[in-house]
């Protein structure tokens, strides 16, 4: 639940503290635990849930009522042959997130063999068949979700699932790549300290999740996560703020500075529609006449010379500059982080990082 909150909060433009969000839990189970937890964690969030099992469905409805949450959690009884993401039947057009803890196993034999092999008390098998077993196991189940997501696309901000096997994560990342998805986040959860679960979320929108929870150190080099959405330049011996500001102001970009900047921390929010710093874009501009408009701290000029609304740009990049002290406060250095917040094409983010790195290094070395 916390991971999903991070995903939604970090990839929502103009996030407001009391923002409403709607989620859908596929297969709520008898306890309806995840919708209850979501509603407990966020007072403005609402949930839909589904289950195909009549007993689980009845218990879930009872639990929702017992917690006084009938107004915020709606449960629909679905069927194994219908869609996993039944937005139409729920009469909703969009949801912010989908969550799902699918049945893991393909057969009863597989489930029994796994529990016999593990034989630790924490791996005790307590679930009914419908909770643990589905044709094709969790890979087939989530593959169906991915296929449905290719049709629903951005009706859902983030599609997320919890997985019981690393091999499933491998198969599903392959599947996502195969259907052309380029925006996904993974993490490894170890809630009880022993049982490991993998979570994966994918999105057809262009908001990128921060690396600190959308990538995991144990998965580096496995090809299971996207490349980093952040570049860090640290141990700089001089303050790079001026060179960064001058570089950005010289380009036809929108640059805004949030109010919270201080002596030890500066931030520039950069908005653009394309790599206006590239050589080809520079040449094109030289051929065109330009006009720059001043608007408070924001200078806005789109690459075609027109003035744009800052929220209308396709790319958002954030440059953070921080003064870092060592443990004994003797040595101070600067660190610059460049974060990819929004945008379709990773090449634009990477070329922005390359351009800024060259400028900083050339001035400071
Ligand atoms: C592993 S349990 C998860 C229960 C609960 N979400 C949790 O995490 O404790 C899987 C649940 O999915 C339900 N289920 C199985 N196939 C389903 C389907 N096609 N659509 C919706 N729910 C399904 C099962 O009845 C079961 O309640």
Coordinates of C-alpha atoms and ligand atoms in Angstrom, one line a residue:
X1 CA 0.0 0.0 0.0
X2 CA 2.8 2.4 0.9
X3 CA 4.6 1.5 -2.4
X4 CA 1.4 2.4 -4.4
X5 CA 1.0 5.6 -2.4
X6 CA 4.6 6.5 -3.4
X7 CA 3.9 5.7 -7.0
X8 CA 0.7 7.8 -7.2
X9 CA 2.1 10.7 -5.2
X10 CA 5.3 11.0 -7.2
X11 CA 3.7 10.8 -10.6
X12 CA 0.8 13.1 -10.1
X13 CA 1.2 16.6 -11.5
X14 CA 0.2 19.4 -9.2
X15 CA -0.2 17.1 -6.2
X16 CA -2.5 18.5 -3.5
X17 CA -2.4 17.2 0.1
X18 CA -6.1 16.2 0.1
X19 CA -6.1 14.8 -3.4
X20 CA -8.6 12.1 -4.2
X21 CA -7.7 8.9 -5.9
X22 CA -9.6 5.7 -6.9
X23 CA -8.1 2.3 -6.9
X24 CA -9.2 -1.2 -7.9
X25 CA -8.1 -4.4 -6.2
X26 CA -8.5 -7.5 -8.4
X27 CA -9.3 -10.5 -6.1
X28 CA -10.0 -8.8 -2.8
X29 CA -10.2 -12.1 -0.9
X30 CA -12.4 -12.8 2.1
X31 CA -10.7 -10.2 4.3
X32 CA -10.8 -7.4 1.7
X33 CA -7.6 -6.4 3.4
X34 CA -6.0 -4.2 0.8
X35 CA -9.0 -1.9 0.1
X36 CA -9.4 -1.6 3.9
X37 CA -5.7 -0.7 4.3
X38 CA -5.8 1.8 1.5
X39 CA -8.8 3.6 3.0
X40 CA -7.2 3.6 6.4
X41 CA -4.0 5.1 5.0
X42 CA -5.7 7.8 2.8
X43 CA -8.9 9.4 3.9
X44 CA -9.7 10.8 0.4
X45 CA -9.1 7.6 -1.5
X46 CA -11.8 5.2 -2.6
X47 CA -11.6 1.6 -3.7
X48 CA -13.3 -0.8 -6.0
X49 CA -12.7 -4.5 -5.6
X50 CA -13.6 -7.7 -7.4
X51 CA -13.6 -11.4 -6.6
X52 CA -14.9 -14.5 -8.4
X53 CA -15.4 -16.6 -5.3
X54 CA -18.9 -16.3 -3.8
X55 CA -17.7 -17.0 -0.2
X56 CA -14.8 -14.5 -0.4
X57 CA -17.2 -12.0 -2.0
X58 CA -19.8 -12.3 0.8
X59 CA -17.1 -12.1 3.5
X60 CA -15.5 -9.1 1.9
X61 CA -18.8 -7.2 1.7
X62 CA -19.4 -8.0 5.4
X63 CA -15.9 -6.8 6.4
X64 CA -16.4 -3.5 4.5
X65 CA -19.7 -2.9 6.3
X66 CA -18.2 -3.9 9.6
X67 CA -15.6 -1.2 9.1
X68 CA -18.2 1.4 8.2
X69 CA -16.6 1.8 4.7
X70 CA -19.6 1.1 2.4
X71 CA -19.4 4.6 1.0
X72 CA -15.8 4.2 0.0
X73 CA -15.4 0.5 -1.0
X74 CA -17.5 -1.1 -3.6
X75 CA -17.1 -4.8 -4.4
X76 CA -18.2 -6.6 -7.6
X77 CA -18.6 -10.3 -8.1
X78 CA -16.9 -11.2 -11.3
X79 CA -16.3 -14.4 -13.3
X80 CA -13.1 -16.3 -14.2
X81 CA -13.9 -15.9 -17.9
X82 CA -14.7 -12.1 -17.8
X83 CA -12.2 -9.3 -17.9
X84 CA -9.8 -9.0 -14.9
X85 CA -10.1 -5.2 -15.1
X86 CA -13.9 -4.7 -15.5
X87 CA -14.0 -0.9 -15.7
X88 CA -17.1 -1.0 -17.8
X89 CA -19.1 -3.3 -15.4
X90 CA -18.0 -1.1 -12.5
X91 CA -19.3 1.9 -14.5
X92 CA -16.1 3.9 -14.1
X93 CA -13.9 5.3 -16.9
X94 CA -10.6 5.8 -15.0
X95 CA -8.8 4.7 -11.9
X96 CA -5.5 6.0 -10.6
X97 CA -4.3 2.5 -9.7
X98 CA -4.9 -1.2 -10.0
X99 CA -3.5 -3.6 -7.4
X100 CA -3.6 -7.3 -7.4
X101 CA -2.2 -10.2 -5.3
X102 CA -2.9 -13.0 -7.8
X103 CA -3.1 -16.7 -7.0
X104 CA 0.5 -18.0 -7.4
X105 CA 0.2 -21.5 -8.6
X106 CA -0.8 -23.3 -11.8
X107 CA -1.9 -26.5 -10.1
X108 CA -2.6 -28.0 -6.7
X109 CA 0.5 -30.2 -7.1
X110 CA 2.7 -27.2 -7.5
X111 CA 1.3 -25.5 -4.5
X112 CA 1.7 -28.6 -2.3
X113 CA 5.2 -29.3 -3.6
X114 CA 6.3 -25.7 -2.8
X115 CA 5.0 -25.8 0.8
X116 CA 6.4 -29.3 1.4
X117 CA 9.8 -28.1 0.1
X118 CA 9.9 -25.0 2.2
X119 CA 8.5 -26.5 5.4
X120 CA 9.1 -23.5 7.5
X121 CA 6.3 -22.2 9.7
X122 CA 6.2 -18.9 7.9
X123 CA 5.5 -20.7 4.6
X124 CA 2.5 -22.5 6.0
X125 CA -0.2 -23.0 3.5
X126 CA -3.4 -21.5 4.8
X127 CA -5.1 -20.4 1.6
X128 CA -8.1 -22.1 -0.1
X129 CA -7.5 -23.4 -3.7
X130 CA -9.2 -20.4 -5.3
X131 CA -6.8 -18.1 -3.4
X132 CA -3.6 -20.0 -4.5
X133 CA -4.4 -21.7 -7.8
X134 CA -5.2 -20.3 -11.2
X135 CA -4.7 -21.8 -14.7
X136 CA -1.2 -20.9 -15.8
X137 CA -0.2 -19.5 -12.4
X138 CA 0.5 -15.9 -11.7
X139 CA 2.3 -15.4 -15.0
X140 CA -0.8 -16.3 -17.1
X141 CA -3.0 -14.2 -14.8
X142 CA -0.8 -11.1 -15.0
X143 CA -0.2 -11.6 -18.7
X144 CA -4.0 -11.2 -19.1
X145 CA -3.8 -8.0 -17.1
X146 CA -1.0 -6.7 -19.3
X147 CA -3.0 -7.6 -22.4
X148 CA -6.1 -5.8 -21.0
X149 CA -3.9 -2.8 -20.1
X150 CA -2.8 -2.5 -23.7
X151 CA -6.5 -1.7 -24.5
X152 CA -7.3 0.4 -21.5
X153 CA -3.9 2.2 -21.7
X154 CA -4.1 5.5 -19.7
X155 CA -7.5 4.9 -18.2
X156 CA -5.3 3.7 -15.4
X157 CA -2.3 5.7 -14.1
X158 CA -0.5 2.6 -12.7
X159 CA -1.2 -1.1 -13.0
X160 CA 0.5 -2.9 -10.1
X161 CA 0.8 -6.5 -9.0
X162 CA 2.5 -8.5 -6.2
X163 CA 4.4 -11.6 -7.3
X164 CA 5.5 -14.7 -5.4
X165 CA 8.3 -15.8 -7.7
X166 CA 11.3 -14.1 -9.2
X167 CA 10.8 -16.2 -12.3
X168 CA 7.4 -14.6 -12.8
X169 CA 8.9 -11.2 -12.6
X170 CA 11.3 -12.2 -15.4
X171 CA 8.5 -13.5 -17.6
X172 CA 6.3 -10.5 -17.0
X173 CA 9.1 -7.9 -17.7
X174 CA 9.6 -9.8 -21.0
X175 CA 5.9 -9.5 -21.7
X176 CA 5.9 -5.8 -20.9
X177 CA 8.8 -5.2 -23.2
X178 CA 7.1 -7.3 -25.9
X179 CA 4.0 -5.1 -25.8
X180 CA 6.1 -1.9 -26.0
X181 CA 5.8 -0.7 -22.5
X182 CA 8.8 1.5 -21.5
X183 CA 7.6 2.8 -18.1
X184 CA 7.7 0.3 -15.3
X185 CA 8.8 0.2 -11.7
X186 CA 9.9 -2.8 -9.6
X187 CA 10.6 -3.4 -5.9
X188 CA 11.3 -6.2 -3.5
X189 CA 9.3 -6.5 -0.4
X190 CA 10.2 -8.5 2.6
X191 CA 7.4 -7.7 5.0
X192 CA 8.0 -10.5 7.5
X193 CA 11.8 -10.5 7.1
X194 CA 11.7 -13.9 5.5
X195 CA 9.0 -14.2 2.9
X196 CA 10.0 -12.2 -0.3
X197 CA 7.5 -10.7 -2.6
X198 CA 8.2 -8.8 -5.8
X199 CA 6.1 -5.9 -6.9
X200 CA 5.9 -4.5 -10.4
X201 CA 3.9 -1.5 -11.7
X202 CA 3.6 -0.4 -15.2
X203 CA 2.1 2.7 -16.8
X204 CA 1.2 3.9 -20.3
X205 CA 1.5 7.5 -19.2
X206 CA 4.8 9.5 -19.3
X207 CA 5.3 10.3 -15.6
X208 CA 8.4 8.5 -14.3
X209 CA 8.7 7.2 -10.8
X210 CA 11.8 8.0 -8.6
X211 CA 14.5 5.4 -8.5
X212 CA 14.5 5.2 -4.7
X213 CA 11.4 3.0 -4.7
X214 CA 11.0 2.2 -8.5
X215 CA 14.3 0.3 -8.7
X216 CA 15.9 -2.2 -6.3
X217 CA 19.6 -2.8 -5.6
X218 CA 19.2 -6.5 -5.7
X219 CA 17.9 -6.3 -9.3
X220 CA 20.7 -4.2 -10.7
X221 CA 22.2 -5.8 -13.8
X222 CA 19.3 -8.3 -14.2
X223 CA 17.6 -6.4 -17.0
X224 CA 14.4 -6.5 -14.9
X225 CA 14.3 -2.8 -14.3
X226 CA 14.3 0.3 -16.5
X227 CA 17.5 2.3 -16.5
X228 CA 17.7 4.9 -13.7
X229 CA 15.5 7.9 -13.9
X230 CA 18.0 10.0 -12.0
X231 CA 21.7 11.0 -12.6
X232 CA 23.8 12.1 -9.7
X233 CA 26.9 14.2 -10.0
X234 CA 28.5 14.4 -6.6
X235 CA 31.8 15.5 -4.9
X236 CA 31.9 18.7 -6.8
X237 CA 34.4 21.0 -5.2
X238 CA 32.7 24.2 -6.3
X239 CA 29.1 25.5 -6.3
X240 CA 27.6 24.7 -9.7
X241 CA 24.4 26.7 -9.2
X242 CA 25.5 29.7 -11.4
X243 CA 26.7 27.6 -14.3
X244 CA 23.5 25.6 -14.2
X245 CA 21.3 28.6 -14.1
X246 CA 23.2 30.4 -16.9
X247 CA 23.1 27.3 -19.1
X248 CA 19.3 26.8 -18.6
X249 CA 18.5 30.5 -19.0
X250 CA 20.4 30.5 -22.3
X251 CA 18.1 27.9 -23.8
X252 CA 14.5 28.2 -25.0
X253 CA 13.1 26.3 -22.0
X254 CA 10.7 27.0 -19.2
X255 CA 12.7 27.2 -16.0
X256 CA 11.0 27.7 -12.7
X257 CA 12.5 27.9 -9.2
X258 CA 10.3 26.6 -6.3
X259 CA 10.1 28.8 -3.2
X260 CA 11.9 26.4 -0.9
X261 CA 15.4 27.2 -2.2
X262 CA 18.1 28.0 0.4
X263 CA 21.8 28.5 0.8
X264 CA 22.4 24.8 0.8
X265 CA 19.7 23.7 -1.6
X266 CA 18.6 25.0 -5.0
X267 CA 16.1 23.5 -7.5
X268 CA 15.4 24.2 -11.1
X269 CA 12.3 22.7 -12.7
X270 CA 12.8 22.5 -16.5
X271 CA 10.0 22.1 -18.9
X272 CA 10.4 21.5 -22.6
X273 CA 8.9 19.7 -25.6
X274 CA 12.1 18.5 -27.1
X275 CA 15.9 18.4 -26.8
X276 CA 16.3 22.2 -27.5
X277 CA 20.0 22.0 -26.4
X278 CA 20.9 19.6 -29.2
X279 CA 23.1 20.8 -32.1
X280 CA 20.3 20.3 -34.6
X281 CA 17.8 22.3 -32.5
X282 CA 20.4 25.1 -32.1
X283 CA 20.9 25.2 -35.9
X284 CA 17.2 25.3 -36.5
X285 CA 16.8 28.2 -34.0
X286 CA 19.6 30.2 -35.6
X287 CA 17.5 30.2 -38.7
X288 CA 14.4 31.4 -36.9
X289 CA 13.7 34.7 -35.3
X290 CA 13.1 34.4 -31.6
X291 CA 11.1 36.2 -29.0
X292 CA 11.6 35.7 -25.2
X293 CA 8.8 36.5 -22.7
X294 CA 9.6 37.2 -19.0
X295 CA 7.0 35.9 -16.6
X296 CA 8.1 36.3 -13.0
X297 CA 10.9 33.9 -12.4
X298 CA 9.8 31.8 -15.4
X299 CA 11.1 32.6 -18.8
X300 CA 9.1 30.7 -21.3
X301 CA 9.8 30.1 -25.0
X302 CA 8.8 26.9 -26.8
X303 CA 11.1 25.6 -29.4
X304 CA 8.9 26.8 -32.2
X305 CA 9.1 30.3 -30.7
X306 CA 5.6 30.3 -29.3
X307 CA 4.9 31.0 -25.6
X308 CA 3.5 28.0 -23.8
X309 CA 1.7 27.2 -20.6
X310 CA 4.3 25.6 -18.3
X311 CA 2.0 22.6 -17.5
X312 CA 1.6 21.9 -21.2
X313 CA 5.1 20.7 -21.9
X314 CA 5.9 17.0 -22.7
X315 CA 9.1 16.8 -20.6
X316 CA 9.7 17.8 -17.0
X317 CA 13.3 17.5 -15.6
X318 CA 14.3 18.6 -12.1
X319 CA 17.8 19.7 -11.3
X320 CA 18.6 19.7 -7.6
X321 CA 21.8 21.2 -6.2
X322 CA 22.8 20.5 -2.6
X323 CA 25.7 21.4 -0.4
X324 CA 26.9 18.2 1.3
X325 CA 29.1 18.2 4.5
X326 CA 31.2 15.2 5.5
X327 CA 30.7 13.6 8.9
X328 CA 33.0 16.0 10.8
X329 CA 31.8 19.0 8.9
X330 CA 35.3 19.7 7.6
X331 CA 34.9 19.1 3.9
X332 CA 32.0 20.5 2.0
X333 CA 31.1 19.5 -1.6
X334 CA 28.2 20.0 -3.9
X335 CA 26.0 17.3 -5.4
X336 CA 23.7 17.8 -8.4
X337 CA 20.9 15.4 -9.1
X338 CA 19.0 15.4 -12.4
X339 CA 15.6 13.7 -12.2
X340 CA 13.4 12.6 -15.1
X341 CA 9.8 13.4 -14.0
X342 CA 7.9 13.3 -17.2
X343 CA 8.5 12.5 -20.9
X344 CA 8.2 9.7 -23.5
X345 CA 11.7 9.4 -24.7
X346 CA 14.6 8.4 -22.4
X347 CA 17.1 9.7 -25.0
X348 CA 15.9 13.3 -24.3
X349 CA 16.5 12.9 -20.6
X350 CA 19.9 11.3 -21.2
X351 CA 21.0 14.0 -23.6
X352 CA 19.9 16.7 -21.1
X353 CA 22.1 15.0 -18.5
X354 CA 25.0 14.8 -20.9
X355 CA 24.7 18.4 -21.9
X356 CA 24.5 19.7 -18.3
X357 CA 27.4 17.4 -17.1
X358 CA 29.7 18.8 -19.9
X359 CA 28.8 22.4 -19.0
X360 CA 29.4 21.8 -15.2
X361 CA 32.6 19.9 -15.7
X362 CA 34.0 22.5 -18.2
X363 CA 33.3 25.4 -15.8
X364 CA 34.3 23.7 -12.6
X365 CA 37.4 21.7 -13.5
Ligands
LIG1 C1 -4.0 -14.8 -3.4 S1 -5.7 -14.3 -3.1 C2 -5.5 -12.6 -2.6 C3 -6.5 -12.2 -1.6 C4 -6.2 -10.8 -1.1 N1 -6.2 -9.8 -2.1 C5 -4.9 -10.8 -0.3 O1 -3.9 -10.3 -0.8 O2 -4.9 -11.3 0.8 C6 -6.4 -14.2 -4.7 C7 -7.8 -13.8 -4.8 O3 -8.2 -13.6 -6.1 C8 -9.5 -14.2 -6.4 N2 -9.5 -14.5 -7.8 C9 -9.1 -15.6 -8.5 N3 -9.3 -15.4 -9.8 C10 -9.9 -14.2 -10.0 C11 -10.4 -13.5 -11.1 N4 -10.3 -14.0 -12.3 N5 -10.9 -12.3 -10.9 C12 -11.0 -11.8 -9.6 N6 -10.6 -12.4 -8.5 C13 -10.0 -13.6 -8.7 C14 -9.5 -15.4 -5.4 O4 -10.9 -15.8 -5.2 C15 -8.8 -14.9 -4.2 O5 -9.7 -14.2 -3.3

